[in-house]
Short mmCIF file of N, CA and C in Angstrom, two decimals:
data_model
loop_
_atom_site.label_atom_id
_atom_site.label_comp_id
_atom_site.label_asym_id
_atom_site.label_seq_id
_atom_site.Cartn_x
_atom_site.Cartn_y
_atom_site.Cartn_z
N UNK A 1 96.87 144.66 -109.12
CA UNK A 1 97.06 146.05 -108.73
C UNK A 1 97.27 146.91 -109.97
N UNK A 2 96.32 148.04 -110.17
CA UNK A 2 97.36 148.92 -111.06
C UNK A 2 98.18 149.36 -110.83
N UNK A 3 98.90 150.05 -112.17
CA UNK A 3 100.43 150.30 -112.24
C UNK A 3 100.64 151.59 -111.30
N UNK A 4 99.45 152.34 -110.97
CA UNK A 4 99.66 153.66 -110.39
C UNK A 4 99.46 153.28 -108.39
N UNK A 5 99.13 152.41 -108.12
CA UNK A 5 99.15 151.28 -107.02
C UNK A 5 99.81 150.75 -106.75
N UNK A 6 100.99 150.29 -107.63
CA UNK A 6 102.18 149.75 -107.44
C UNK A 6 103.58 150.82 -107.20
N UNK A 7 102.99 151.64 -107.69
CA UNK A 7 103.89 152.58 -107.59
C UNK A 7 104.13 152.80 -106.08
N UNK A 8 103.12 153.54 -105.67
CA UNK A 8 102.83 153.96 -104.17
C UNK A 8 103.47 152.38 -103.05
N UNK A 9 103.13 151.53 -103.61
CA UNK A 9 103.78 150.41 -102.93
C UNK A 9 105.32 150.20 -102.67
N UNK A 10 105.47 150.36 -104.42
CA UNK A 10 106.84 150.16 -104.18
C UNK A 10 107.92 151.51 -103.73
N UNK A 11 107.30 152.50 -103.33
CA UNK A 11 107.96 153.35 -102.71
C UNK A 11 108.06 153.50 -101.52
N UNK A 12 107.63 152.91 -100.72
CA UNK A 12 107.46 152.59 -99.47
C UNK A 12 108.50 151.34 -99.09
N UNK A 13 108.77 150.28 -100.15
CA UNK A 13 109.89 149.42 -99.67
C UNK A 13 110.57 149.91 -100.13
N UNK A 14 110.97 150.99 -101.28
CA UNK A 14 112.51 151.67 -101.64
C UNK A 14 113.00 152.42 -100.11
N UNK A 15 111.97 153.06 -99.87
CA UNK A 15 112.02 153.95 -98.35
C UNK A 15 112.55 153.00 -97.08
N UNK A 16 111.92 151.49 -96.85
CA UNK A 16 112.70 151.19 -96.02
C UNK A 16 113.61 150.30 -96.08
N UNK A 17 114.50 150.50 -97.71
CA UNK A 17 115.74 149.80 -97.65
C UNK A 17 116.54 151.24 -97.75
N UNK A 18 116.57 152.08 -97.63
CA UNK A 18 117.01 153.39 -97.32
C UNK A 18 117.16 153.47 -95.79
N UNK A 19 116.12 153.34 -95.35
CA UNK A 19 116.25 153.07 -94.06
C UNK A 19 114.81 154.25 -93.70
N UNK A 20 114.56 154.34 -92.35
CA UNK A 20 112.80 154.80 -92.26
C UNK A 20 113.39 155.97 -91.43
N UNK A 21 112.88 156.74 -91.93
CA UNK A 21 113.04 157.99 -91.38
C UNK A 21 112.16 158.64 -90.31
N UNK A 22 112.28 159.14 -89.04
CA UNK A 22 112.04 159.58 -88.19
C UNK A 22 112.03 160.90 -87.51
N UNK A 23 112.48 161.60 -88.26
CA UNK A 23 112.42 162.95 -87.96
C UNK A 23 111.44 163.45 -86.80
N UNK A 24 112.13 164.30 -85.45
CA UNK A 24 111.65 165.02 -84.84
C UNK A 24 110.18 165.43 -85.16
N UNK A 25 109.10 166.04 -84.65
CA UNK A 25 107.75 166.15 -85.25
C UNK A 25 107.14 167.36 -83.99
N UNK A 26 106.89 168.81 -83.96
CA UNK A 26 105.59 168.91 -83.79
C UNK A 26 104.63 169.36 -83.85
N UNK A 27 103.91 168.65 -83.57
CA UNK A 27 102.51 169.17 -84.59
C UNK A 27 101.63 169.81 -83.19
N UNK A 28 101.07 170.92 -83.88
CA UNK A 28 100.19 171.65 -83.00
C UNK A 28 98.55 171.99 -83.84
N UNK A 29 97.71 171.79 -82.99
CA UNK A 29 96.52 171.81 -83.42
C UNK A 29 95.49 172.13 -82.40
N UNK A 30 93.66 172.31 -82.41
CA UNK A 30 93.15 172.31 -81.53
C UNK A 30 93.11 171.17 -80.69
N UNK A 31 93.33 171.30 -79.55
CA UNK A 31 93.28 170.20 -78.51
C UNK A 31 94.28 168.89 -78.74
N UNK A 32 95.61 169.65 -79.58
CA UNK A 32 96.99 168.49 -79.87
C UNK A 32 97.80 169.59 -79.79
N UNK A 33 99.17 168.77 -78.88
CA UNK A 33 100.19 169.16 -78.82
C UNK A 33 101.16 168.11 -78.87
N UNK A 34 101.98 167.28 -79.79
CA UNK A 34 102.32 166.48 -80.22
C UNK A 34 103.77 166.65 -80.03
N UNK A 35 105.05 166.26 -80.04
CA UNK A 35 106.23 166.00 -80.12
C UNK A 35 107.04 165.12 -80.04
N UNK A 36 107.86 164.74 -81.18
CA UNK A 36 108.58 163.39 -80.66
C UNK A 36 108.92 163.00 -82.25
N UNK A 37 109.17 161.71 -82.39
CA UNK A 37 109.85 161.24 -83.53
C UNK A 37 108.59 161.18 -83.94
N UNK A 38 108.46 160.38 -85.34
CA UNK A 38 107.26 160.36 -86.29
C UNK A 38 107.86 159.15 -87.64
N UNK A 39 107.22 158.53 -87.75
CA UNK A 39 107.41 157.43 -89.67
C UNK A 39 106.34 158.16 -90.12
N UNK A 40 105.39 158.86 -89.85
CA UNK A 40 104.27 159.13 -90.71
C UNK A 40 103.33 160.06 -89.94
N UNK A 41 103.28 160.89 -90.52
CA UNK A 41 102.18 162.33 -90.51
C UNK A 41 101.25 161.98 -91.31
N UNK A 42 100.30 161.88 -91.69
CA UNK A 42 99.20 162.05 -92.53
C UNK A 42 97.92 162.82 -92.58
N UNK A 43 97.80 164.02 -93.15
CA UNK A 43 96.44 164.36 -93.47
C UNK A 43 95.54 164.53 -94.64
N UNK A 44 94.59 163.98 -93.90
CA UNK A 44 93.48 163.41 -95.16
C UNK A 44 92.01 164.50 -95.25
N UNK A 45 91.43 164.18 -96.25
CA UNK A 45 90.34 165.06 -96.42
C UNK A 45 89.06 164.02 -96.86
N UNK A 46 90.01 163.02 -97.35
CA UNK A 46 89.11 161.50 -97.54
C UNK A 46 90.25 160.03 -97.20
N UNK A 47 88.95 159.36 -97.40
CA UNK A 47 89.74 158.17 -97.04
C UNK A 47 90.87 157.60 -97.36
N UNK A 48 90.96 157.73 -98.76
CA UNK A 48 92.06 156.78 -99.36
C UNK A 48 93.78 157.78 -99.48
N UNK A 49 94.49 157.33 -99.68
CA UNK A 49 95.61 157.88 -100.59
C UNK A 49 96.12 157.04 -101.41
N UNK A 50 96.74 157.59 -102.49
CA UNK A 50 97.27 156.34 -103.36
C UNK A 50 96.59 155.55 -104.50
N UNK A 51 95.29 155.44 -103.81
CA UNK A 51 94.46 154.37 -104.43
C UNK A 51 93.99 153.11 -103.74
N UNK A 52 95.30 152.91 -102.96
CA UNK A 52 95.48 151.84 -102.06
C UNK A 52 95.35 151.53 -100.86
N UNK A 53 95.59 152.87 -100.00
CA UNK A 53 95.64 152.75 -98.80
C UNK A 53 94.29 153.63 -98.19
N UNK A 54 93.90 152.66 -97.25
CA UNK A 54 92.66 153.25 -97.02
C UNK A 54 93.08 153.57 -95.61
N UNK A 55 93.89 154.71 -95.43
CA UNK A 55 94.46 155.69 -94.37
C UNK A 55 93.69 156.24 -93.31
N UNK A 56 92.46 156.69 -93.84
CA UNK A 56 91.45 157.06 -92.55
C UNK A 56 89.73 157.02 -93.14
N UNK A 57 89.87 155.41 -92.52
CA UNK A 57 88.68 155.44 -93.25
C UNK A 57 87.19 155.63 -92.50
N UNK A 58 87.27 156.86 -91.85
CA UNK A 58 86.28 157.56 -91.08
C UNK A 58 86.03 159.08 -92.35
N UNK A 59 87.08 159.32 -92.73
CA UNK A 59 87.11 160.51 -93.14
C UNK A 59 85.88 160.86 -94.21
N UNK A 60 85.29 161.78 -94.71
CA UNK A 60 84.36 162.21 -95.36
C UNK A 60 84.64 163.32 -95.91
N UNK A 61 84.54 163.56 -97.22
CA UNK A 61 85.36 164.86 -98.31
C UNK A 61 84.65 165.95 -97.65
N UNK A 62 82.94 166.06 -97.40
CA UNK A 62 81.99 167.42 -97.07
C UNK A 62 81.85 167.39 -95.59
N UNK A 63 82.55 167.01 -94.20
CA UNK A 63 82.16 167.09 -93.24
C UNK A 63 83.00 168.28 -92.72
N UNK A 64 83.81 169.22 -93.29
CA UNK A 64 84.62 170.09 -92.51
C UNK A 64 85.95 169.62 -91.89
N UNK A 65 86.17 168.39 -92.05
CA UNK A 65 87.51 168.18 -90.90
C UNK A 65 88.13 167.35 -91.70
N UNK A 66 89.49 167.42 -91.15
CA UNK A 66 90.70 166.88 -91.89
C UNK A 66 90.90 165.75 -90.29
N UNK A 67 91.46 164.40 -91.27
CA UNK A 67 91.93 163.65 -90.57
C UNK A 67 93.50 163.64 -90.45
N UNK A 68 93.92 163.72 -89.13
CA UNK A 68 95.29 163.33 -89.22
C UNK A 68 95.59 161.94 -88.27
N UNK A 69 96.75 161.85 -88.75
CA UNK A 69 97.24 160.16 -88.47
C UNK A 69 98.63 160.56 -87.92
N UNK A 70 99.04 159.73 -87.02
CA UNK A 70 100.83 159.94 -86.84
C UNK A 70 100.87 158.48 -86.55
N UNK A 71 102.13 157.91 -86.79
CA UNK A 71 102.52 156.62 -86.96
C UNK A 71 104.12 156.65 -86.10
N UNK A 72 103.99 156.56 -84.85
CA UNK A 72 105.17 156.06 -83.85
C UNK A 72 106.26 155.58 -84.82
N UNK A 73 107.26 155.77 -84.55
CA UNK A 73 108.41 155.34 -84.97
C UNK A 73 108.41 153.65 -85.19
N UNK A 74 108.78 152.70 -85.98
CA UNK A 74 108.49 151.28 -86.01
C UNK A 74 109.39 151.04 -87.00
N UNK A 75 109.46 149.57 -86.62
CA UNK A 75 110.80 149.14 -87.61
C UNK A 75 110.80 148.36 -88.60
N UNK A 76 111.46 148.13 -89.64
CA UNK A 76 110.35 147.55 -90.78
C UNK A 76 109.68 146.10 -91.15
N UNK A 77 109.96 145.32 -89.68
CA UNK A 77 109.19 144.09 -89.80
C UNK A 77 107.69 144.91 -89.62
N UNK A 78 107.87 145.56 -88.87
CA UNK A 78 105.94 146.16 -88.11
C UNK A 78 105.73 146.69 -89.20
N UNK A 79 106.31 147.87 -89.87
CA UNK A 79 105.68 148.22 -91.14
C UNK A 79 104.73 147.21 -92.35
N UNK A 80 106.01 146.42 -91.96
CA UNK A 80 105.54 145.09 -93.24
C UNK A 80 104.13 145.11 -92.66
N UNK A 81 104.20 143.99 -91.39
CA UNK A 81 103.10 144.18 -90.94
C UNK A 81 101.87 144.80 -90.69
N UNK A 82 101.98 146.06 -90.80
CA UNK A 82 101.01 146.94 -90.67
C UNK A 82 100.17 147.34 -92.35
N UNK A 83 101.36 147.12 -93.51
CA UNK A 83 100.64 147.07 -94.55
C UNK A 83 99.30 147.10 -94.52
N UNK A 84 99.10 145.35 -94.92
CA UNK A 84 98.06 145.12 -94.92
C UNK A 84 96.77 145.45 -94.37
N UNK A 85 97.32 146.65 -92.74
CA UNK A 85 95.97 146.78 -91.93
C UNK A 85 95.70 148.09 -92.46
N UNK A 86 97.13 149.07 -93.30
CA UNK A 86 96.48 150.04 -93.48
C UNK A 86 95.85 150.27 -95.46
N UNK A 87 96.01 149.21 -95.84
CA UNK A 87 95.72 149.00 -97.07
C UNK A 87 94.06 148.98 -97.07
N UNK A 88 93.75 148.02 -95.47
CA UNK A 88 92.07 148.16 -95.58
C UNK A 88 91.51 148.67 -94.48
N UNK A 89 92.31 149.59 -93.98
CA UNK A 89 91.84 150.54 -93.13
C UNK A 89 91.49 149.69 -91.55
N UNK A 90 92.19 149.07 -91.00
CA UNK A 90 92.36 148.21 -90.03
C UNK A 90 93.41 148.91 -89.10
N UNK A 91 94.26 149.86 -89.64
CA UNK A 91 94.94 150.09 -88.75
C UNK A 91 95.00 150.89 -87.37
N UNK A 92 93.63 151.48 -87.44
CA UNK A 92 92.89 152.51 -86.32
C UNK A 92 93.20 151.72 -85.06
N UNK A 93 93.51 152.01 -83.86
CA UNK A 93 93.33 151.44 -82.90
C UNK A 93 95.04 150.26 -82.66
N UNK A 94 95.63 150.25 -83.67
CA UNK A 94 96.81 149.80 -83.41
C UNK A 94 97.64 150.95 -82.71
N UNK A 95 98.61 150.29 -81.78
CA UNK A 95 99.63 150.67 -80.84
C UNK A 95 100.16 152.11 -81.12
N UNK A 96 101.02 152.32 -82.31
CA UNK A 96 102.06 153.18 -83.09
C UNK A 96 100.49 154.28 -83.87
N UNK A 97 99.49 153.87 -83.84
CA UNK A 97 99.19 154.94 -84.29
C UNK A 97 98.19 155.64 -83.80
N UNK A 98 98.20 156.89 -84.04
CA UNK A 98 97.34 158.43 -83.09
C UNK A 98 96.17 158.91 -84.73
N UNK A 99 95.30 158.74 -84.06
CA UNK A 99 94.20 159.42 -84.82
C UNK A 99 93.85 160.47 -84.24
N UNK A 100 93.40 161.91 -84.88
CA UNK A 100 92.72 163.34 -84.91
C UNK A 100 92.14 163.27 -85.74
N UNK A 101 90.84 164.13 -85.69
CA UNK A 101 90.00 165.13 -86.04
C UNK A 101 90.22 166.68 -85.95
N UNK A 102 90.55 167.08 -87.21
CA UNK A 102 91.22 168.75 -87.19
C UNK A 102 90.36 169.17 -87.96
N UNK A 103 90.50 170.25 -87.86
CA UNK A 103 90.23 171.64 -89.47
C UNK A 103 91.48 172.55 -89.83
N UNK A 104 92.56 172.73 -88.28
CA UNK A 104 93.97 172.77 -89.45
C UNK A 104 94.99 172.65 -88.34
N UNK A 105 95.97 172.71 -88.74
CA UNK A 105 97.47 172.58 -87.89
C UNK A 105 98.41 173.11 -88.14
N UNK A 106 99.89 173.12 -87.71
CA UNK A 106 101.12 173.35 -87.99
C UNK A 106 101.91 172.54 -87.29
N UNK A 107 102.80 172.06 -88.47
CA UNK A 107 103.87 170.67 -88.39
C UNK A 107 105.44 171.70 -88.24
N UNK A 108 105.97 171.42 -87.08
CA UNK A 108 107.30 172.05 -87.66
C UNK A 108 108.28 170.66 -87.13
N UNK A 109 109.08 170.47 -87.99
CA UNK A 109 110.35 169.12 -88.43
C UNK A 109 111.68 170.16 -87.81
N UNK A 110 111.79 168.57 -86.83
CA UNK A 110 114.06 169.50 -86.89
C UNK A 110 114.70 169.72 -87.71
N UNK A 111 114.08 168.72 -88.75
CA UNK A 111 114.69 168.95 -90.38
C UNK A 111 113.91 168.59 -91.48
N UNK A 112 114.14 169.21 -92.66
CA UNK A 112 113.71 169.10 -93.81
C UNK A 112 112.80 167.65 -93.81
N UNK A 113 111.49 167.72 -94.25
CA UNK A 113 110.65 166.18 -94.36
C UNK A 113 110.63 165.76 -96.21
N UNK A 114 110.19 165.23 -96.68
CA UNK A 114 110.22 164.81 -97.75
C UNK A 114 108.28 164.75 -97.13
N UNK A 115 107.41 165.33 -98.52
CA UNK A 115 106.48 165.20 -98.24
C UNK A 115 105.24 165.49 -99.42
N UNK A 116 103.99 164.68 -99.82
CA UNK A 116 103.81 165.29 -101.12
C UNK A 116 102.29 165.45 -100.94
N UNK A 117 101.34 166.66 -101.85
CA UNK A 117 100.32 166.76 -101.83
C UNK A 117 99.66 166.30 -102.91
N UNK A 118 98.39 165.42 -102.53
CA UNK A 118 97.84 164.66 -103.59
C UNK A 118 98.53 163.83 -104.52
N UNK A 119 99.51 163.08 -103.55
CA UNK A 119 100.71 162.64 -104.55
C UNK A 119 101.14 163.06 -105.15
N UNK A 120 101.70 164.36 -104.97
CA UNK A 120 102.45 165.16 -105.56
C UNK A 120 103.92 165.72 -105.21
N UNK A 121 105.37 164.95 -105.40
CA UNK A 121 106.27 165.40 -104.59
C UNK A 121 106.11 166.66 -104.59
N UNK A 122 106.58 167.66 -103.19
CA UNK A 122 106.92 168.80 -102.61
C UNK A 122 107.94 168.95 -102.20
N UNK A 123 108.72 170.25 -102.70
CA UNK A 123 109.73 170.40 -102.06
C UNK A 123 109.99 170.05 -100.65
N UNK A 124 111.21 169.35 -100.06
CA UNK A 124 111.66 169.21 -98.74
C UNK A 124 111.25 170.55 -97.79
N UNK A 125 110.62 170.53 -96.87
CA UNK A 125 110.50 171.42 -96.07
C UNK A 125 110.56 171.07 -94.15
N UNK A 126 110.24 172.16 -94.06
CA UNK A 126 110.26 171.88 -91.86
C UNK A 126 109.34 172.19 -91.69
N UNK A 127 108.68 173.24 -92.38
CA UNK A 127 107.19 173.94 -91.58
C UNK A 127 106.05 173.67 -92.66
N UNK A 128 104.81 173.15 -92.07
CA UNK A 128 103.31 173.10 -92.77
C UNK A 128 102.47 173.65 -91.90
N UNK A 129 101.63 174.45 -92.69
CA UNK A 129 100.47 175.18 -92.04
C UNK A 129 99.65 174.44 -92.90
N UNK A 130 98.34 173.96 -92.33
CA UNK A 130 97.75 173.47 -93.23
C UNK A 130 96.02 173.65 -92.45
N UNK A 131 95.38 174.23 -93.35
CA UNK A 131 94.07 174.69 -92.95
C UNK A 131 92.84 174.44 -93.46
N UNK A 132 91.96 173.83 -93.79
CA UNK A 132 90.64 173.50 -94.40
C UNK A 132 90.10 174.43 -94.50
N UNK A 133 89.26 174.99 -95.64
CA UNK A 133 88.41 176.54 -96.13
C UNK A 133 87.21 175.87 -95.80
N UNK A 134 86.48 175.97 -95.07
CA UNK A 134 85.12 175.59 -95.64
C UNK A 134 84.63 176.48 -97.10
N UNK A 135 83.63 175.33 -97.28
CA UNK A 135 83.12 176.15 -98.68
C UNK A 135 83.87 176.96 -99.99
N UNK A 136 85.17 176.41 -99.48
CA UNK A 136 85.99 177.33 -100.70
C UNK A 136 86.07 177.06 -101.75
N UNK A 137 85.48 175.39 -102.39
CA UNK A 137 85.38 175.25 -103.51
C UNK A 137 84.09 174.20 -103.90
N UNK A 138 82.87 174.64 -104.53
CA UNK A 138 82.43 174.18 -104.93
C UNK A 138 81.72 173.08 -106.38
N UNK A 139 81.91 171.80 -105.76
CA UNK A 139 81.85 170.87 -107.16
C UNK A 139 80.38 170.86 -107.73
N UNK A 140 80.26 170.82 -109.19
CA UNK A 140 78.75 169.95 -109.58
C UNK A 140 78.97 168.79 -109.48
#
């Protein structure tokens, strides 16, 4: 693994010897109305995060839509377990987790989430608006 792979790993077992957090969740979107506890929100624009985890591996950078993921509350034998399915993108279709197709949403938390963009910690917050531009940035 690289070192920037390990990282992302090993923050995930610091997290559940902390203990796994669950925070209230809901998320509103076209044709979702979501509420309830949550281990994991995720939205993607491509497949991977991390490097490692191949989170939604339907997703496509130029198709317009953001993937989101929510991950049922679970305890950390299942996590363990689930690793591996979401490391190679196996985990679609398991129990604890909800797949969407969006272009944008709003997350509001009972409390403050810990949450980061492009692996990037972000300040603790409750509310995300989060919206896909089409065409707003073009690569060569």
């Amino acid at each position: 693994l690289p070192i920037g792979d390990l990282v992302y790993l090993l923050a995930i077992f610091r997290a559940m010897v902390d203990g796994i957090a669950t925070p209230r969740m809901r998320i509103e979107a076209a044709g979702i109305a979501w509420d309830g506890p949550a281990t994991l929100a995720a939205i993607s624009n491509g497949p991977w995060i991390g490097g490692m985890f191949h989170i939604a591996p339907m997703a496509t950078n130029n198709d317009g839509k953001l993937e989101l993921m929510i991950a049922d509350p679970v305890t950390r034998r299942r996590i363990v377990a689930l690793l591996p399915k979401l490391m190679s993108g196996q985990h679609i279709g398991e129990p604890e987790i909800q797949h969407h197709s969006i272009d944008n949403l709003t997350i509001t938390a009972d409390e403050p989430v810990a949450s980061h963009l492009d692996g990037e910690v972000q300040p603790m917050q409750r509310r995300f608006e989060i919206k896909l531009l089409a065409d707003a940035l073009c690569l060569l």
